[in-house]
Amino acid sequence: MPNIINKHIEFSTPWFKLIKKTVTGMSGANTSEEYYSILPDDYVSILAVTRDLKVPLVRQYRPAIEDYSIELPSGHVDQNETPEQAIKRELLEETGYMALEIELLGTLSPDTGRKSNRLWCFFSSKIEKHAEVGDNEGIIPELYSLSGIRSLMDKGSFDHALNLAVFTLAELKGKISFTK
Amino acid sequence: MPNIINKHIEFSTPWFKLIKKTVTGMSGANTSEEYYSILPDDYVSILAVTRDLKVPLVRQYRPAIEDYSIELPSGHVDQNETPEQAIKRELLEETGYMALEIELLGTLSPDTGRKSNRLWCFFSSKIEKHAEVGDNEGIIPELYSLSGIRSLMDKGSFDHALNLAVFTLAELKGKISFTK
């Protein structure tokens, strides 16, 4: 089994650290190689469904892709917060919906090649409108039906891979029947 | 619409660049904020199915997560290579299977928050064993049925989110009926 013989922070940003690891035994007994990975806080996403089967999504400008995107309510887990608390906070802040019950669909690796954090995927069919949220720091909430999201995916307009992974888990766990 | 008024490479690794962008108008008319994103080469993944409905996967040690993972054959697009050429090369190198036909399911953003590259998702039901591949630099090919992969997902042992996104697209496009 490979062995990590050295690990240090090479560069820090307010949102993630760039870690450099020296690993032995990756491609042979006497090899030593250097790997770079990103360490952000854990990430949470929720597929939530209202009583009349609408899904709250958020539209926002994303500097990384230099374009707007439509996505599931998501965010990072803050210090002194559980993933459950984080996703309830994000859902409320971004969409005005309060989750009365949430369910963990599973946790995933957002990128086994480069990221060391985890993605916590949640589902809720018990949400209630708590506040009207307009444009909250550039994040605009919108409601879509599941078939509407499917159309967006078909057109390539709902294309955040980490969101699509949540749909796979939701189908796997029998929460939605998205692709029928 | 927000505007990127400055962009430069803050740090380089052999696999990706760390980009710093200054963006105006993100959370109000007169605001200016700094964002960090990662720019790797484009990434390709393939869900391929043999004539007897087995899916070639690869098992390998991943320094980012400090553990082994089981994943779809994947990799980065090299210079002077199309995404189609890249995925055929990766499939052959990692599993010994040659794809006679491939189909693009769609392209996704691997991480709208932090990554500026694209994920190209491919499907093939026309693959042929071309070479026996053993342990190729620590990458070990394995064959699974779709229900076997479903069991791995259920247990959390097939947990690369970018791979799960490929399954959502494959279902959406009617290529597999994974979750029934």
XYZ file of N, CA and C in Angstrom, chain A:
540
model
N 0.842 -1.197 0.000
C 0.000 0.000 0.000
C 0.879 1.250 0.000
N 0.488 2.247 -0.827
C 1.246 3.499 -0.855
C 1.270 4.161 0.517
N 2.251 4.999 0.710
C 2.469 5.625 2.014
C 2.740 7.123 1.822
N 2.078 7.946 2.606
C 2.314 9.397 2.517
C 3.401 9.764 3.518
N 4.573 10.151 2.987
C 5.710 10.388 3.892
C 5.887 11.866 4.219
N 5.186 12.739 3.489
C 5.257 14.161 3.816
C 3.994 14.858 3.315
N 3.543 15.843 4.056
C 2.313 16.541 3.704
C 2.411 17.951 4.264
N 2.236 18.966 3.427
C 2.196 20.312 3.978
C 1.340 21.241 3.124
N 0.949 22.368 3.727
C 0.137 23.361 3.020
C 1.059 24.188 2.139
N 0.813 24.137 0.838
C 1.668 24.841 -0.110
C 1.167 26.266 -0.339
N -0.167 26.441 -0.238
C -0.765 27.756 -0.511
C -2.142 27.787 0.148
N -2.513 28.938 0.696
C -3.824 29.055 1.353
C -4.665 30.131 0.699
N -5.951 29.870 0.522
C -6.913 30.893 0.123
C -7.968 30.930 1.233
N -8.844 31.946 1.229
C -9.884 31.975 2.271
C -10.843 30.782 2.189
N -10.872 30.063 1.059
C -11.861 29.002 0.873
C -11.285 27.592 0.864
N -10.006 27.473 0.574
C -9.410 26.129 0.548
C -7.894 26.240 0.691
N -7.308 25.126 1.083
C -5.854 25.024 1.144
C -5.357 24.135 0.007
N -4.202 24.470 -0.510
C -3.547 23.633 -1.512
C -2.495 22.816 -0.779
N -2.681 21.481 -0.797
C -1.818 20.585 -0.029
C -0.871 19.843 -0.972
N 0.378 19.732 -0.577
C 1.350 18.954 -1.341
C 1.714 17.720 -0.520
N 1.566 16.540 -1.152
C 1.876 15.287 -0.452
C 2.972 14.539 -1.203
N 3.891 13.973 -0.478
C 4.886 13.088 -1.089
C 4.477 11.649 -0.770
N 4.312 10.862 -1.824
C 3.753 9.513 -1.690
C 4.741 8.493 -2.234
N 5.012 7.477 -1.454
C 5.879 6.393 -1.928
C 5.031 5.178 -2.299
N 5.570 4.359 -3.217
C 4.932 3.094 -3.561
C 3.689 3.214 -4.440
N 3.504 4.351 -5.123
C 2.327 4.507 -5.991
C 2.462 3.685 -7.263
N 3.619 3.763 -7.908
C 3.765 3.071 -9.195
C 4.978 2.147 -9.153
N 5.156 1.500 -8.006
C 6.270 0.567 -7.849
C 6.835 0.694 -6.445
N 7.620 -0.312 -6.042
C 8.060 -0.392 -4.650
C 8.929 0.789 -4.228
N 9.821 1.228 -5.132
C 10.806 2.235 -4.714
C 10.550 3.613 -5.306
N 9.299 3.882 -5.677
C 9.006 5.169 -6.307
C 8.549 6.179 -5.250
N 8.751 7.443 -5.564
C 8.298 8.533 -4.705
C 7.787 9.642 -5.620
N 6.558 10.068 -5.380
C 5.968 11.078 -6.254
C 5.281 12.158 -5.439
N 5.107 13.315 -6.067
C 4.441 14.423 -5.393
C 3.051 14.657 -5.962
N 2.079 14.843 -5.086
C 0.691 15.056 -5.493
C 0.171 16.341 -4.860
N -0.626 17.055 -5.626
C -1.257 18.261 -5.099
C -2.746 18.014 -4.958
N -3.313 18.427 -3.839
C -4.762 18.326 -3.694
C -5.299 19.563 -2.985
N -6.609 19.703 -3.098
C -7.312 20.874 -2.584
C -8.105 20.453 -1.352
N -8.020 21.232 -0.297
C -8.791 20.932 0.906
C -9.730 22.084 1.262
N -10.975 22.026 0.763
C -11.991 22.982 1.220
C -12.732 22.351 2.401
N -13.597 23.140 3.060
C -14.494 22.553 4.052
C -15.454 21.600 3.339
N -16.092 20.714 4.107
C -17.069 19.809 3.509
C -18.185 20.610 2.837
N -18.786 19.995 1.814
C -19.779 20.668 0.985
C -21.128 19.949 1.164
N -22.202 20.715 1.222
C -23.544 20.129 1.393
C -24.460 20.590 0.259
N -25.316 19.672 -0.216
C -26.298 19.986 -1.264
C -27.617 19.337 -0.895
N -28.723 19.958 -1.334
C -30.017 19.338 -1.038
C -30.947 19.356 -2.247
N -31.531 18.169 -2.482
C -32.656 18.056 -3.399
C -33.904 18.057 -2.521
N -34.629 19.175 -2.546
C -35.818 19.313 -1.702
C -37.036 19.438 -2.616
N -38.158 18.882 -2.163
C -39.369 18.865 -2.982
C -40.524 19.439 -2.163
N -41.215 20.415 -2.732
C -42.371 20.989 -2.037
C -43.563 20.026 -2.118
N -44.632 20.355 -1.375
C -45.819 19.508 -1.378
C -46.400 19.361 -2.790
N -46.273 20.427 -3.604
C -46.774 20.317 -4.982
C -45.649 19.994 -5.975
N -44.634 19.268 -5.467
C -43.600 18.650 -6.309
C -42.737 19.624 -7.113
N -42.460 20.753 -6.478
C -41.514 21.701 -7.084
C -40.197 21.663 -6.305
N -39.116 21.865 -7.043
C -37.777 21.802 -6.456
C -37.161 23.202 -6.419
N -36.808 23.712 -5.236
C -36.115 25.003 -5.180
C -34.681 24.899 -5.703
N -34.386 25.724 -6.697
C -33.027 25.824 -7.240
C -32.549 27.261 -7.061
N -31.265 27.484 -7.290
C -30.738 28.849 -7.218
C -29.939 29.170 -8.477
N -30.117 30.411 -8.919
C -29.378 30.904 -10.078
C -28.370 31.936 -9.567
N -27.152 31.818 -10.030
C -26.123 32.771 -9.578
C -24.972 32.838 -10.572
N -24.243 33.953 -10.496
C -23.042 34.103 -11.316
C -21.902 33.372 -10.628
N -21.140 32.597 -11.410
C -20.049 31.806 -10.862
C -18.734 32.219 -11.508
N -17.874 32.907 -10.776
C -16.616 33.365 -11.377
C -15.754 32.237 -11.957
N -15.793 31.045 -11.358
C -14.936 29.945 -11.857
C -15.259 29.598 -13.307
N -16.572 29.599 -13.652
C -16.971 29.261 -15.029
C -17.284 30.518 -15.844
N -17.224 31.671 -15.171
C -17.463 32.961 -15.826
C -18.822 32.998 -16.520
N -19.819 32.472 -15.828
C -21.172 32.427 -16.380
C -22.159 32.215 -15.225
N -23.447 32.360 -15.535
C -24.489 32.029 -14.573
C -24.709 30.521 -14.567
N -25.164 30.007 -13.424
C -25.524 28.594 -13.365
C -26.817 28.453 -12.591
N -27.503 27.333 -12.808
C -28.693 26.979 -12.031
C -28.328 25.720 -11.265
N -28.523 25.758 -9.947
C -28.008 24.663 -9.124
C -28.916 24.336 -7.951
N -28.685 23.176 -7.354
C -29.304 22.840 -6.075
C -28.762 23.777 -4.987
N -29.583 24.115 -3.989
C -29.075 24.867 -2.843
C -27.903 24.100 -2.213
N -26.802 24.777 -2.015
C -25.553 24.128 -1.591
C -24.675 25.118 -0.845
N -23.671 24.598 -0.179
C -22.707 25.476 0.464
C -21.716 24.678 1.282
N -20.859 25.391 1.974
C -19.851 24.736 2.800
C -20.306 24.664 4.257
N -19.800 23.653 4.945
C -20.096 23.505 6.371
C -19.190 24.460 7.144
N -19.806 25.362 7.894
C -19.027 26.308 8.699
C -18.456 25.632 9.937
N -17.516 26.304 10.563
C -16.984 25.846 11.859
C -18.141 25.748 12.856
N -18.080 24.791 13.745
C -19.085 24.624 14.811
C -20.479 24.352 14.279
N -20.560 23.682 13.155
C -21.846 23.403 12.512
C -21.786 21.960 12.009
N -22.899 21.234 12.154
C -22.953 19.903 11.556
C -23.380 20.057 10.090
N -23.144 19.035 9.258
C -23.619 19.105 7.875
C -25.135 19.321 7.813
N -25.881 18.717 8.726
C -27.335 18.883 8.760
C -27.700 20.351 9.013
N -27.032 20.950 9.996
C -27.280 22.367 10.288
C -26.897 23.237 9.090
N -25.789 22.892 8.457
C -25.305 23.690 7.322
C -26.314 23.675 6.172
N -26.869 22.503 5.849
C -27.757 22.456 4.683
C -29.098 23.121 4.999
N -29.563 23.022 6.257
C -30.798 23.732 6.625
C -30.585 25.241 6.526
N -29.422 25.710 6.969
C -29.101 27.138 6.894
C -29.016 27.593 5.433
N -28.315 26.823 4.605
C -28.147 27.212 3.203
C -29.496 27.252 2.485
N -30.328 26.226 2.718
C -31.640 26.169 2.064
C -32.472 27.398 2.436
N -32.480 27.726 3.723
C -33.255 28.872 4.199
C -32.700 30.194 3.655
N -31.396 30.366 3.734
C -30.771 31.609 3.258
C -30.987 31.810 1.759
N -30.826 30.712 1.010
C -30.821 30.862 -0.443
C -32.213 30.848 -1.061
N -33.156 30.140 -0.410
C -34.470 29.963 -1.052
C -35.643 30.410 -0.190
N -35.441 30.632 1.109
C -36.543 30.989 2.001
C -37.340 29.788 2.489
N -36.937 28.573 2.083
C -37.636 27.361 2.553
C -36.953 26.800 3.793
N -37.795 26.397 4.751
C -37.283 25.742 5.948
C -37.544 24.240 5.818
N -36.507 23.449 6.077
C -36.672 21.988 6.022
C -37.088 21.485 7.396
N -38.282 20.887 7.466
C -38.769 20.360 8.744
C -38.132 19.005 9.033
N -37.849 18.260 7.966
C -37.124 16.986 8.091
C -36.126 16.906 6.956
N -34.960 16.386 7.228
C -34.028 16.105 6.141
C -33.490 14.703 6.308
N -33.000 14.187 5.195
C -32.526 12.815 5.172
C -31.201 12.803 4.433
N -30.218 12.123 4.992
C -28.925 12.003 4.323
C -29.003 10.896 3.276
N -28.811 11.249 2.007
C -28.804 10.244 0.936
C -27.488 9.487 0.922
N -26.423 10.182 1.273
C -25.098 9.572 1.289
C -24.034 10.641 1.236
N -22.799 10.228 1.458
C -21.685 11.169 1.285
C -20.807 10.664 0.155
N -20.255 11.602 -0.582
C -19.453 11.275 -1.763
C -18.127 12.022 -1.713
N -17.206 11.579 -2.545
C -15.989 12.358 -2.784
C -16.255 13.251 -3.976
N -16.141 14.585 -3.819
C -16.415 15.460 -4.966
C -15.383 15.318 -6.081
N -14.207 14.824 -5.759
C -13.169 14.632 -6.775
C -12.055 13.805 -6.148
N -12.068 12.505 -6.422
C -11.075 11.607 -5.815
C -9.649 11.964 -6.233
N -9.529 12.632 -7.386
C -8.207 12.966 -7.900
C -7.578 14.168 -7.222
N -8.400 15.102 -6.789
C -7.826 16.375 -6.337
C -8.390 16.943 -5.050
N -9.559 16.475 -4.586
C -10.138 17.117 -3.401
C -10.220 16.172 -2.219
N -9.927 16.701 -1.042
C -9.881 15.867 0.160
C -11.107 16.043 1.042
N -12.047 16.882 0.633
C -13.256 17.066 1.466
C -14.342 16.068 1.039
N -15.494 16.125 1.707
C -16.618 15.247 1.368
C -17.816 16.084 0.954
N -18.657 15.482 0.121
C -19.910 16.085 -0.314
C -21.057 15.346 0.374
N -21.828 16.074 1.174
C -22.972 15.493 1.891
C -24.234 15.773 1.086
N -24.930 14.695 0.684
C -26.094 14.835 -0.199
C -27.375 14.599 0.604
N -28.236 15.613 0.638
C -29.461 15.530 1.434
C -30.707 15.549 0.554
N -31.799 15.025 1.136
C -33.108 15.046 0.488
C -34.137 15.493 1.523
N -35.141 16.231 1.053
C -36.269 16.544 1.927
C -37.548 16.655 1.110
N -38.606 16.068 1.624
C -39.928 16.296 1.021
C -40.821 17.025 2.025
N -40.192 17.540 3.068
C -40.923 18.289 4.109
C -40.303 19.675 4.246
N -40.627 20.539 3.299
C -40.123 21.914 3.391
C -41.296 22.878 3.355
N -41.127 23.998 4.034
C -42.179 25.015 4.085
C -41.612 26.391 3.821
N -42.355 27.179 3.055
C -41.903 28.544 2.778
C -41.916 29.334 4.078
N -40.761 29.905 4.411
C -40.608 30.598 5.679
C -40.446 32.096 5.460
N -39.797 32.458 4.386
C -39.542 33.873 4.108
C -39.469 34.072 2.601
N -39.835 35.277 2.174
C -39.629 35.623 0.774
C -38.175 36.036 0.596
N -37.493 35.373 -0.291
C -36.099 35.714 -0.556
C -36.011 36.197 -1.989
N -35.470 37.374 -2.146
C -35.312 37.880 -3.507
C -33.909 37.597 -3.971
N -33.247 38.611 -4.404
C -31.865 38.497 -4.836
C -30.982 38.673 -3.604
N -30.502 37.552 -3.041
C -29.694 37.562 -1.825
C -28.220 37.504 -2.218
N -27.548 38.640 -2.238
C -26.151 38.734 -2.659
C -25.926 38.030 -4.002
N -26.818 38.274 -4.935
C -26.636 37.719 -6.279
C -27.138 36.300 -6.458
N -27.741 35.725 -5.408
C -28.269 34.357 -5.507
C -29.787 34.431 -5.612
N -30.338 33.968 -6.727
C -31.763 34.129 -7.017
C -32.467 32.778 -6.985
N -33.472 32.608 -6.093
C -34.163 31.317 -6.016
C -35.202 31.165 -7.132
N -35.368 29.929 -7.621
C -36.364 29.624 -8.656
C -36.938 28.246 -8.351
N -38.204 28.025 -8.715
C -38.841 26.720 -8.505
C -38.991 25.989 -9.837
N -38.638 24.723 -9.847
C -38.762 23.912 -11.062
C -39.447 22.583 -10.737
N -40.162 22.041 -11.693
C -40.649 20.667 -11.575
C -39.492 19.728 -11.908
N -39.625 18.458 -11.525
C -38.577 17.487 -11.875
C -38.436 17.370 -13.391
N -39.574 17.414 -14.108
C -39.455 17.314 -15.569
C -38.833 18.578 -16.150
N -39.048 19.708 -15.470
C -38.384 20.942 -15.898
C -36.869 20.836 -15.740
N -36.438 20.230 -14.624
C -34.990 20.050 -14.412
C -34.428 19.074 -15.442
N -35.220 18.046 -15.738
C -34.787 17.094 -16.759
C -34.584 17.783 -18.112
N -35.480 18.711 -18.439
C -35.325 19.463 -19.691
C -34.069 20.326 -19.660
N -33.832 20.962 -18.500
C -32.608 21.770 -18.364
C -31.371 20.899 -18.572
N -31.387 19.697 -17.968
C -30.244 18.778 -18.133
C -30.066 18.402 -19.596
N -31.172 18.120 -20.258
C -31.140 17.735 -21.673
C -30.493 18.828 -22.527
N -30.801 20.075 -22.186
C -30.251 21.215 -22.935
C -28.848 21.584 -22.484
N -28.386 20.965 -21.396
C -27.075 21.325 -20.855
C -27.095 22.557 -19.977
N -28.298 22.963 -19.539
C -28.411 24.176 -18.722
C -28.411 23.890 -17.218
N -28.466 22.642 -16.856
C -28.321 22.237 -15.447
C -27.170 21.247 -15.472
N -25.970 21.754 -15.305
C -24.789 20.951 -15.665
C -23.721 20.904 -14.576
N -24.134 21.142 -13.334
C -23.160 20.998 -12.266
C -23.074 19.518 -11.885
N -21.943 18.900 -12.187
C -21.800 17.453 -11.995
C -22.103 17.032 -10.558
N -21.703 17.848 -9.589
C -21.925 17.465 -8.184
C -23.421 17.432 -7.861
N -24.211 18.251 -8.563
C -25.679 18.206 -8.420
C -26.246 16.951 -9.063
N -25.760 16.595 -10.246
C -26.266 15.399 -10.927
C -26.017 14.150 -10.082
N -24.902 14.151 -9.353
C -24.602 13.013 -8.476
C -25.669 12.856 -7.396
N -26.194 13.983 -6.918
C -27.262 13.934 -5.906
C -28.510 13.249 -6.480
N -28.813 13.525 -7.749
C -29.963 12.882 -8.385
C -29.774 11.363 -8.494
N -28.547 10.924 -8.789
C -28.288 9.478 -8.846
C -28.577 8.834 -7.491
N -28.095 9.461 -6.423
C -28.350 8.909 -5.081
C -29.840 8.939 -4.736
N -30.522 10.022 -5.123
C -31.952 10.137 -4.802
C -32.755 9.050 -5.513
N -32.380 8.749 -6.758
C -33.040 7.656 -7.484
C -32.715 6.315 -6.837
N -31.444 6.127 -6.534
C -30.975 4.872 -5.941
C -31.723 4.582 -4.638
N -31.978 5.623 -3.858
C -32.645 5.456 -2.566
C -34.167 5.501 -2.694
N -34.674 5.578 -3.943
C -36.117 5.515 -4.156
C -36.858 6.798 -3.811
N -36.152 7.926 -3.723
C -36.802 9.182 -3.344
C -37.503 9.854 -4.523
N -36.947 9.715 -5.699
C -37.562 10.294 -6.896
C -37.505 9.257 -8.006
N -38.325 9.491 -9.006
C -38.276 8.641 -10.184
C -38.007 9.588 -11.338
N -36.765 10.022 -11.350
C -36.409 11.167 -12.169
C -36.344 10.842 -13.650
N -35.876 9.665 -13.988
C -35.556 9.410 -15.388
C -36.602 8.562 -16.103
N -37.727 8.298 -15.422
C -38.779 7.548 -16.126
C -39.639 8.492 -16.939
